[in-house]
Structure formats: structure tokens, C-alpha cells
Amino acid sequence: MNAIGPALRRVRDVALLPTIAILLALLFGAVLMILSSPLVKGFDPTLPLTSYRALVVGAFGSTTGLVNTVVSAAPIVLAGLAVGIGFKAGLFNIGAQGQFLMGAVASTMVAITLNDSPAVVAIPLSLVGGLIGGLAWGFVPGFLKAWTGAHEVVTTIMLNYIAIYVVAYIISGPLRGEHVTFARTDTILAGALPVILGHDGHIGILLVALIVPAAWWLLFRSTIGFEIRTVGANPDAARYAGMRPRWITVFTMSLCGMLAGLAGAMDILGQVHYMPASFSTSVGFDGIAVALIGRAHPVGILFAGLLFGAMQAGAGLMQIQAGVPVQMVSVLQAVILFFLAAELIVRRVVRVRTPSAGVTELSTVSRTYGEQTGL
């Protein structure tokens, strides 16, 4: 019983601020809906209730909604892990978007090449292609960080833009389909992930269900996970203890790239089944918000990813029933992130004490970024 008390306090400390941020974001969204309602159909103080009810029903009110929620959440959770594990090592991986795109295009290249092969061969090899594509895009900033001191925030942002144009070149040129009306690949056949739930519930969601506990074990039960967390807390102490911070940095960024690349592969192989030259997605950036809401913990990232997936799944019904545009979901997500970033202000306003477990992942990364950039 004595061990349960501290554990519950730890859970409370970790979950309290994200919960408050979500509630404040919902309150902000409600005020925004009420103030803007006269521009649409007249003043309606009940519009927030109608909108949020439709959002919940669209996400959880039917089997189709539940499946859409889980499918939408799956790549976001992987992207969140790609950012959250980096946080544990003191790294701010802004490059999940580029890693996602490179994993997507690499898996597409493999899948298109194996279109005439058996699915039992094409599917795993296509997923491995996504892992390798993301790994390569994560290795570069990790190597530059470890051996040249180049800050990962700068290099990953630049690699995001490079990835966009690399994808555009590959899809518009060598990988463009033969009988298509716009720049995209042929349809993926053998490499498409099999459906196990409803219309869109592909097998990739089971893969995510295995990766989340594996990430928890890696961080909190393995030697390499202990080294990752030690390097993130104090690189000098880690070096004094015989660890190799440079190699840990490269390993962590490569692992993060693999997870984001797998998210891209899963999105293409499980839902889209082809890749356009201008692949528009915000999964990589959603991963940053999810990692912050989940406090960089795999279980927290899982629940935060499900929250974002539910918002995306219910947005359509919210627009149909309440007339609120689906862009409101993006507004809510951005406001949640804003309140998380303004942690000190939120704690003072709502009179919440500083967590007993020490500084948060966000403040750790922010401090590290400030020390290394001189800000």
C-alpha cells in the first residue's frame, strides 16, 4: 500500500497539466464557437455542446467511428514516440515530418517493385523499407549532433524541407505511375496491409499495440534505455560513468527516425495505397504535440495519440451536425499545445503545485536548447 501512494502521486503529477490544458482548450474552443456563431446562423450559446457531442459520437458512437479513431491514431502514436524518445535523451526531434515522408516513399518504392510478389513477401519488406528510410533521415542529424555539435532542431527542420522535395522528385520522375492523371505512383497491391477490422482497420494497428509496450520496456527496463535517460539528464555524468553520449545520440535519433518512417509506411500501405508527389500530412508535427501531452512517456503518448485520432475521426460529423468546420480540430490541438508550452503560467493561474518528480520533459529540452544556442 505504501508503494501505491507515491505511484498515484506520480501519475497525478504527470497527467494533471495535460488534463488542464485539454480542458482549457475546450473552453477556448467553446468561446470561439459562440462568438463566431452570429456569422453563420445567428447567436447560439448551445453550439459548443452540439459540436462536442457530435465530435464524441463521430469518434466513439459506432464501430466505424471507433475503427477510424484507432486507424487515425496509429501513425500519430508512432510519430509521438519518435519525438518522445528523443526527449528522453535531451533531443528535440523536429524532423519527424521528414522522417515520416522518407519512410513513406521508401516503403512505396519497395511495394511498387514487389507488386507482383506474394503478399507474405511484399508486406514485411515494404515495412522494412519504411524503417530504413526513416532511419537514414534520423541518422544524419544524430551524427551531426554527436560529432559536429550541429543542433538537431536546425538540422531536422532543414531535412524536413529536403524530404519534401526529394519525395516530389522521386514521385514525379522515376516512380510516377504509367496510367495516372496526376503525379503519383501506381496503386500498391501486394504490399497493402490486410484489413482486420471494418473497412479501414488494417493490421498496422496491432503493430502499434506491440510497439508501445516495447518502447516502455526499452526506456525503463533495458540498459540502453537507462543510458538514453542518463544522457538526457546529464551528458557529463553519463560520460563519467563510462557511457558514450555520442553513440547514444546517434542511436536515439536513428531509432526515432525508424519509428517515424514506420508511421509513414503504415499510412501509405494501410490507407492511401499510393503516394502522390505532394503528400500533404501533419502527422510528423502532430507527433510533437502528442509527445508533449503524453509527457514523453509511451503510455501517455498512446492516450494522447488516441485523443488526436478521435478528434480527426469525429471532425466530419461535427461539421455536418453543428456546421463547425473541421479546422476547429486543428485549432483545439494548437491551443492544447499553447497551454502546455505556457506551463508556468497555467500552474500559477489554476494554483497547481510544481510536480514532485522534478522538471518536465518540455522544460528539460527547452533548457538544453537554450544552453546550446545561447538564448
Short mmCIF file of C-alpha atoms in Angstrom, two decimals:
data_model
loop_
_atom_site.label_atom_id
_atom_site.label_comp_id
_atom_site.label_asym_id
_atom_site.label_seq_id
_atom_site.Cartn_x
_atom_site.Cartn_y
_atom_site.Cartn_z
CA MET A 1 0.00 0.00 0.00
CA ASN A 2 2.91 2.33 0.76
CA ALA A 3 4.19 1.87 -2.79
CA ILE A 4 0.80 2.71 -4.30
CA GLY A 5 0.66 6.18 -2.78
CA PRO A 6 3.81 7.57 -4.46
CA ALA A 7 2.84 5.88 -7.72
CA LEU A 8 -0.57 7.55 -7.70
CA ARG A 9 1.00 10.91 -6.88
CA ARG A 10 3.40 10.43 -9.79
CA VAL A 11 0.51 9.67 -12.15
CA ARG A 12 -1.35 12.72 -10.85
CA ASP A 13 1.66 14.98 -11.33
CA VAL A 14 2.24 13.73 -14.85
CA ALA A 15 -1.39 13.77 -16.02
CA LEU A 16 -2.67 16.89 -14.27
CA LEU A 17 -1.21 19.57 -16.54
CA PRO A 18 -2.16 17.87 -19.84
CA THR A 19 -5.69 17.40 -18.50
CA ILE A 20 -5.91 21.06 -17.56
CA ALA A 21 -4.52 22.08 -20.96
CA ILE A 22 -7.15 19.97 -22.74
CA LEU A 23 -9.98 21.42 -20.64
CA LEU A 24 -8.77 24.98 -21.20
CA ALA A 25 -8.53 24.31 -24.94
CA LEU A 26 -12.10 23.01 -24.99
CA LEU A 27 -13.22 26.11 -23.09
CA PHE A 28 -11.38 28.35 -25.56
CA GLY A 29 -12.99 26.48 -28.46
CA ALA A 30 -16.42 26.90 -26.90
CA VAL A 31 -15.95 30.66 -26.54
CA LEU A 32 -14.70 30.89 -30.11
CA MET A 33 -17.72 28.96 -31.43
CA ILE A 34 -20.18 31.16 -29.53
CA LEU A 35 -18.55 34.40 -30.66
CA SER A 36 -18.44 33.27 -34.29
CA SER A 37 -21.95 31.76 -34.37
CA PRO A 38 -23.64 35.05 -35.45
CA LEU A 39 -21.55 34.95 -38.63
CA VAL A 40 -23.03 31.58 -39.58
CA LYS A 41 -26.61 31.10 -38.37
CA GLY A 42 -27.28 33.56 -35.59
CA PHE A 43 -26.17 33.68 -31.97
CA ASP A 44 -26.27 30.17 -30.49
CA PRO A 45 -24.89 29.64 -26.95
CA THR A 46 -25.54 25.89 -27.23
CA LEU A 47 -23.30 25.48 -30.28
CA PRO A 48 -20.30 24.16 -28.28
CA LEU A 49 -22.42 21.43 -26.69
CA THR A 50 -23.78 20.39 -30.08
CA SER A 51 -20.31 20.43 -31.61
CA TYR A 52 -18.56 18.48 -28.88
CA ARG A 53 -21.38 15.96 -28.71
CA ALA A 54 -21.09 15.35 -32.45
CA LEU A 55 -17.31 15.10 -32.11
CA VAL A 56 -17.61 12.39 -29.46
CA VAL A 57 -20.34 10.50 -31.31
CA GLY A 58 -18.36 10.60 -34.55
CA ALA A 59 -15.31 9.17 -32.80
CA PHE A 60 -16.85 6.64 -30.40
CA GLY A 61 -20.56 6.34 -31.21
CA SER A 62 -20.26 3.48 -33.71
CA THR A 63 -17.98 0.66 -34.72
CA THR A 64 -16.91 2.62 -37.78
CA GLY A 65 -16.08 5.63 -35.63
CA LEU A 66 -14.01 3.53 -33.22
CA VAL A 67 -12.09 1.94 -36.09
CA ASN A 68 -11.47 5.34 -37.69
CA THR A 69 -10.24 6.68 -34.35
CA VAL A 70 -7.74 3.86 -33.89
CA VAL A 71 -6.56 3.95 -37.50
CA SER A 72 -6.08 7.73 -37.40
CA ALA A 73 -4.25 7.45 -34.08
CA ALA A 74 -1.82 4.69 -35.12
CA PRO A 75 0.69 6.77 -37.17
CA ILE A 76 0.34 9.69 -34.76
CA VAL A 77 1.34 7.45 -31.84
CA LEU A 78 4.42 6.25 -33.73
CA ALA A 79 5.36 9.83 -34.59
CA GLY A 80 4.81 10.78 -30.94
CA LEU A 81 7.19 8.01 -29.85
CA ALA A 82 9.70 9.28 -32.40
CA VAL A 83 9.63 12.66 -30.64
CA GLY A 84 9.16 11.42 -27.07
CA ILE A 85 12.10 9.02 -27.04
CA GLY A 86 14.23 11.87 -28.33
CA PHE A 87 13.05 13.99 -25.40
CA LYS A 88 14.32 11.32 -23.01
CA ALA A 89 17.82 11.75 -24.49
CA GLY A 90 17.59 15.55 -24.31
CA LEU A 91 16.96 15.82 -28.05
CA PHE A 92 14.22 17.84 -29.72
CA ASN A 93 13.39 15.84 -32.84
CA ILE A 94 11.56 18.33 -35.06
CA GLY A 95 12.30 16.09 -38.05
CA ALA A 96 9.56 13.50 -37.57
CA GLN A 97 7.78 15.01 -40.57
CA GLY A 98 10.73 14.46 -42.89
CA GLN A 99 11.40 11.02 -41.44
CA PHE A 100 7.72 10.17 -41.96
CA LEU A 101 7.91 11.22 -45.62
CA MET A 102 11.15 9.34 -46.30
CA GLY A 103 9.77 6.22 -44.67
CA ALA A 104 6.63 6.57 -46.77
CA VAL A 105 8.47 6.96 -50.06
CA ALA A 106 10.96 4.18 -49.27
CA SER A 107 8.17 1.74 -48.40
CA THR A 108 6.31 2.79 -51.56
CA MET A 109 9.37 2.12 -53.72
CA VAL A 110 9.70 -1.37 -52.27
CA ALA A 111 5.96 -2.08 -52.51
CA ILE A 112 5.71 -0.96 -56.14
CA THR A 113 8.75 -3.07 -57.04
CA LEU A 114 7.12 -6.10 -55.37
CA ASN A 115 3.61 -5.55 -56.76
CA ASP A 116 3.69 -8.94 -58.48
CA SER A 117 5.12 -10.79 -55.47
CA PRO A 118 3.19 -12.69 -52.78
CA ALA A 119 1.80 -10.51 -50.00
CA VAL A 120 3.70 -12.51 -47.39
CA VAL A 121 6.91 -11.25 -49.01
CA ALA A 122 5.84 -7.77 -50.12
CA ILE A 123 4.30 -6.57 -46.83
CA PRO A 124 7.23 -7.18 -44.45
CA LEU A 125 9.80 -5.96 -46.98
CA SER A 126 7.77 -2.80 -47.62
CA LEU A 127 7.60 -2.12 -43.88
CA VAL A 128 11.34 -2.71 -43.58
CA GLY A 129 11.83 -0.22 -46.41
CA GLY A 130 9.94 2.38 -44.36
CA LEU A 131 12.09 1.63 -41.32
CA ILE A 132 15.29 2.07 -43.32
CA GLY A 133 14.10 5.28 -44.97
CA GLY A 134 13.24 6.83 -41.61
CA LEU A 135 16.43 5.51 -40.02
CA ALA A 136 18.57 7.19 -42.67
CA TRP A 137 16.79 10.52 -42.16
CA GLY A 138 17.22 10.25 -38.38
CA PHE A 139 20.85 9.13 -38.51
CA VAL A 140 22.03 12.28 -40.30
CA PRO A 141 21.03 14.84 -37.61
CA GLY A 142 22.13 12.42 -34.88
CA PHE A 143 25.58 12.06 -36.43
CA LEU A 144 25.90 15.81 -36.99
CA LYS A 145 24.82 16.50 -33.42
CA ALA A 146 27.26 13.98 -31.93
CA TRP A 147 30.37 14.79 -33.98
CA THR A 148 29.99 18.42 -35.07
CA GLY A 149 27.68 19.89 -32.43
CA ALA A 150 25.11 20.96 -35.02
CA HIS A 151 21.85 21.44 -33.16
CA GLU A 152 19.20 18.86 -34.04
CA VAL A 153 16.44 21.48 -34.15
CA VAL A 154 18.18 23.27 -37.05
CA THR A 155 19.27 20.16 -38.96
CA THR A 156 15.95 18.34 -38.64
CA ILE A 157 13.98 21.37 -39.83
CA MET A 158 16.23 21.63 -42.89
CA LEU A 159 15.87 17.90 -43.53
CA ASN A 160 12.09 18.27 -43.42
CA TYR A 161 12.24 20.60 -46.42
CA ILE A 162 14.76 18.42 -48.21
CA ALA A 163 12.47 15.41 -47.73
CA ILE A 164 9.53 17.26 -49.28
CA TYR A 165 11.46 17.96 -52.48
CA VAL A 166 13.12 14.55 -52.60
CA VAL A 167 9.67 12.95 -52.47
CA ALA A 168 8.37 15.32 -55.16
CA TYR A 169 11.30 14.45 -57.45
CA ILE A 170 11.04 10.68 -56.95
CA ILE A 171 7.26 10.53 -57.41
CA SER A 172 7.19 12.97 -60.35
CA GLY A 173 10.10 11.22 -62.05
CA PRO A 174 11.27 7.62 -61.69
CA LEU A 175 8.35 6.37 -59.59
CA ARG A 176 5.49 8.04 -61.44
CA GLY A 177 2.76 5.63 -62.49
CA GLU A 178 2.14 4.84 -66.14
CA HIS A 179 -1.60 5.45 -66.36
CA VAL A 180 -2.29 8.20 -63.81
CA THR A 181 -3.86 11.63 -64.23
CA PHE A 182 -1.55 13.42 -61.80
CA ALA A 183 1.91 12.89 -60.34
CA ARG A 184 1.61 9.80 -58.20
CA THR A 185 2.74 6.20 -58.09
CA ASP A 186 0.86 3.16 -59.30
CA THR A 187 -1.54 1.62 -56.79
CA ILE A 188 0.11 -0.64 -54.24
CA LEU A 189 -1.27 -4.16 -54.50
CA ALA A 190 0.69 -6.96 -52.82
CA GLY A 191 2.25 -4.64 -50.22
CA ALA A 192 -1.06 -3.23 -48.95
CA LEU A 193 -1.69 -4.03 -45.28
CA PRO A 194 -4.57 -6.52 -44.83
CA VAL A 195 -7.78 -5.26 -43.23
CA ILE A 196 -8.77 -6.91 -39.95
CA LEU A 197 -11.43 -4.50 -38.60
CA GLY A 198 -14.27 -2.94 -40.57
CA HIS A 199 -13.45 -1.16 -43.79
CA ASP A 200 -10.12 0.53 -42.94
CA GLY A 201 -8.89 -1.25 -39.81
CA HIS A 202 -5.60 -2.61 -41.14
CA ILE A 203 -3.17 -4.89 -39.32
CA GLY A 204 -0.83 -1.98 -38.63
CA ILE A 205 -2.84 -1.06 -35.54
CA LEU A 206 -1.79 -4.36 -33.96
CA LEU A 207 1.81 -3.48 -34.76
CA VAL A 208 1.43 -0.19 -32.86
CA ALA A 209 -0.13 -2.07 -29.95
CA LEU A 210 3.10 -4.10 -29.73
CA ILE A 211 5.48 -1.18 -30.25
CA VAL A 212 4.13 0.93 -27.35
CA PRO A 213 4.94 -1.61 -24.60
CA ALA A 214 8.22 -2.39 -26.38
CA ALA A 215 9.13 1.31 -26.19
CA TRP A 216 8.23 1.35 -22.48
CA TRP A 217 10.43 -1.68 -21.86
CA LEU A 218 13.28 -0.14 -23.83
CA LEU A 219 13.20 3.12 -21.88
CA PHE A 220 12.55 1.85 -18.36
CA ARG A 221 13.71 -1.78 -18.21
CA SER A 222 16.71 -2.04 -20.52
CA THR A 223 20.32 -0.95 -20.16
CA ILE A 224 20.23 1.13 -23.33
CA GLY A 225 17.09 2.88 -22.09
CA PHE A 226 18.83 3.76 -18.83
CA GLU A 227 21.71 5.20 -20.81
CA ILE A 228 19.33 7.20 -23.00
CA ARG A 229 17.67 8.75 -19.94
CA THR A 230 21.01 9.36 -18.23
CA VAL A 231 22.47 11.13 -21.26
CA GLY A 232 19.31 13.23 -21.46
CA ALA A 233 19.56 14.21 -17.80
CA ASN A 234 23.31 14.92 -17.69
CA PRO A 235 25.68 14.05 -20.57
CA ASP A 236 28.77 14.83 -18.47
CA ALA A 237 27.71 12.49 -15.68
CA ALA A 238 26.90 9.82 -18.26
CA ARG A 239 30.36 10.16 -19.77
CA TYR A 240 31.96 9.99 -16.31
CA ALA A 241 30.02 6.77 -15.64
CA GLY A 242 31.53 5.14 -18.71
CA MET A 243 28.68 5.72 -21.15
CA ARG A 244 29.17 7.08 -24.67
CA PRO A 245 26.86 10.07 -25.16
CA ARG A 246 27.82 10.46 -28.83
CA TRP A 247 26.79 6.94 -29.75
CA ILE A 248 23.65 7.22 -27.62
CA THR A 249 22.72 10.40 -29.51
CA VAL A 250 23.19 8.72 -32.89
CA PHE A 251 21.32 5.60 -31.76
CA THR A 252 18.41 7.58 -30.32
CA MET A 253 17.93 9.78 -33.37
CA SER A 254 18.18 6.74 -35.66
CA LEU A 255 15.58 4.92 -33.56
CA CYS A 256 13.31 7.96 -33.65
CA GLY A 257 13.69 8.09 -37.43
CA MET A 258 12.77 4.41 -37.70
CA LEU A 259 9.55 4.95 -35.73
CA ALA A 260 8.54 7.99 -37.80
CA GLY A 261 9.46 6.14 -41.01
CA LEU A 262 7.29 3.20 -39.94
CA ALA A 263 4.43 5.66 -39.38
CA GLY A 264 4.83 6.85 -42.97
CA ALA A 265 4.96 3.30 -44.30
CA MET A 266 1.85 2.37 -42.33
CA ASP A 267 -0.05 5.40 -43.62
CA ILE A 268 0.74 4.57 -47.25
CA LEU A 269 0.42 0.79 -47.09
CA GLY A 270 -2.61 0.77 -44.83
CA GLN A 271 -4.76 3.67 -46.02
CA VAL A 272 -3.67 5.58 -49.13
CA HIS A 273 -2.22 2.67 -51.20
CA TYR A 274 -0.31 5.08 -53.44
CA MET A 275 1.90 8.10 -52.92
CA PRO A 276 1.37 11.49 -54.58
CA ALA A 277 4.21 13.87 -55.33
CA SER A 278 2.79 16.46 -52.91
CA PHE A 279 1.96 14.24 -49.96
CA SER A 280 0.22 16.59 -47.52
CA THR A 281 0.16 15.42 -43.92
CA SER A 282 0.69 16.85 -40.46
CA VAL A 283 1.43 13.55 -38.70
CA GLY A 284 5.05 14.46 -38.02
CA PHE A 285 4.10 17.74 -36.36
CA ASP A 286 1.17 16.13 -34.53
CA GLY A 287 3.76 13.80 -33.04
CA ILE A 288 5.40 16.76 -31.29
CA ALA A 289 2.13 17.78 -29.66
CA VAL A 290 1.32 14.18 -28.73
CA ALA A 291 4.75 13.70 -27.15
CA LEU A 292 4.30 16.85 -25.06
CA ILE A 293 0.76 15.94 -23.97
CA GLY A 294 1.91 12.42 -23.10
CA ARG A 295 4.90 13.83 -21.17
CA ALA A 296 7.25 11.75 -23.36
CA HIS A 297 6.01 8.52 -21.73
CA PRO A 298 4.93 5.73 -24.12
CA VAL A 299 1.64 5.15 -22.30
CA GLY A 300 0.90 8.87 -22.18
CA ILE A 301 1.75 9.17 -25.86
CA LEU A 302 -0.66 6.32 -26.62
CA PHE A 303 -3.57 8.10 -24.90
CA ALA A 304 -2.64 11.46 -26.42
CA GLY A 305 -2.50 9.85 -29.87
CA LEU A 306 -5.92 8.32 -29.34
CA LEU A 307 -7.20 11.78 -28.39
CA PHE A 308 -5.89 13.27 -31.62
CA GLY A 309 -7.20 10.30 -33.60
CA ALA A 310 -10.64 10.75 -32.03
CA MET A 311 -10.65 14.43 -32.94
CA GLN A 312 -9.86 13.62 -36.56
CA ALA A 313 -12.42 10.80 -36.71
CA GLY A 314 -15.22 12.93 -35.25
CA ALA A 315 -14.48 16.17 -37.11
CA GLY A 316 -16.63 15.23 -40.11
CA LEU A 317 -19.78 14.60 -38.09
CA MET A 318 -19.16 17.80 -36.12
CA GLN A 319 -19.19 19.78 -39.36
CA ILE A 320 -22.32 18.01 -40.62
CA GLN A 321 -24.42 18.31 -37.46
CA ALA A 322 -23.17 21.56 -35.95
CA GLY A 323 -21.86 23.39 -39.00
CA VAL A 324 -18.48 23.88 -37.33
CA PRO A 325 -15.62 23.47 -39.85
CA VAL A 326 -13.26 20.55 -39.37
CA GLN A 327 -10.45 23.10 -38.97
CA MET A 328 -11.72 23.63 -35.42
CA VAL A 329 -9.93 20.38 -34.53
CA SER A 330 -6.62 21.89 -35.61
CA VAL A 331 -7.39 24.98 -33.54
CA LEU A 332 -8.07 22.86 -30.45
CA GLN A 333 -4.86 20.90 -30.93
CA ALA A 334 -2.84 24.08 -31.33
CA VAL A 335 -4.38 25.63 -28.21
CA ILE A 336 -3.63 22.49 -26.20
CA LEU A 337 0.00 22.79 -27.23
CA PHE A 338 -0.02 26.50 -26.36
CA PHE A 339 -1.21 25.84 -22.81
CA LEU A 340 1.37 23.09 -22.40
CA ALA A 341 4.12 25.44 -23.52
CA ALA A 342 2.85 28.07 -21.06
CA GLU A 343 3.17 25.58 -18.21
CA LEU A 344 4.36 28.02 -15.55
CA ILE A 345 1.54 30.47 -16.30
CA VAL A 346 -1.10 27.73 -16.26
CA ARG A 347 0.15 26.34 -12.96
CA ARG A 348 0.06 29.76 -11.36
CA VAL A 349 -3.41 30.64 -12.68
CA VAL A 350 -5.03 27.36 -11.59
CA ARG A 351 -2.84 27.16 -8.46
CA VAL A 352 -1.29 23.79 -9.23
CA ARG A 353 1.90 22.90 -7.41
CA THR A 354 5.12 22.02 -9.20
CA PRO A 355 5.26 18.25 -9.80
CA SER A 356 7.09 16.31 -7.11
CA ALA A 357 9.04 14.29 -9.67
CA GLY A 358 11.13 17.25 -10.82
CA VAL A 359 11.23 19.15 -14.08
CA THR A 360 9.13 18.12 -17.04
CA GLU A 361 10.41 16.87 -20.39
CA LEU A 362 9.46 20.15 -22.05
CA SER A 363 11.40 22.27 -19.59
CA THR A 364 14.40 19.92 -19.86
CA VAL A 365 14.51 20.19 -23.62
CA SER A 366 13.89 23.94 -23.53
CA ARG A 367 16.76 24.41 -21.08
CA THR A 368 19.08 22.26 -23.18
CA TYR A 369 18.15 24.19 -26.32
CA GLY A 370 18.79 27.48 -24.56
CA GLU A 371 22.19 26.37 -23.26
CA GLN A 372 23.36 25.17 -26.66
CA THR A 373 22.10 28.14 -28.66
CA GLY A 374 22.96 30.84 -26.12
CA LEU A 375 19.34 32.01 -25.79
#
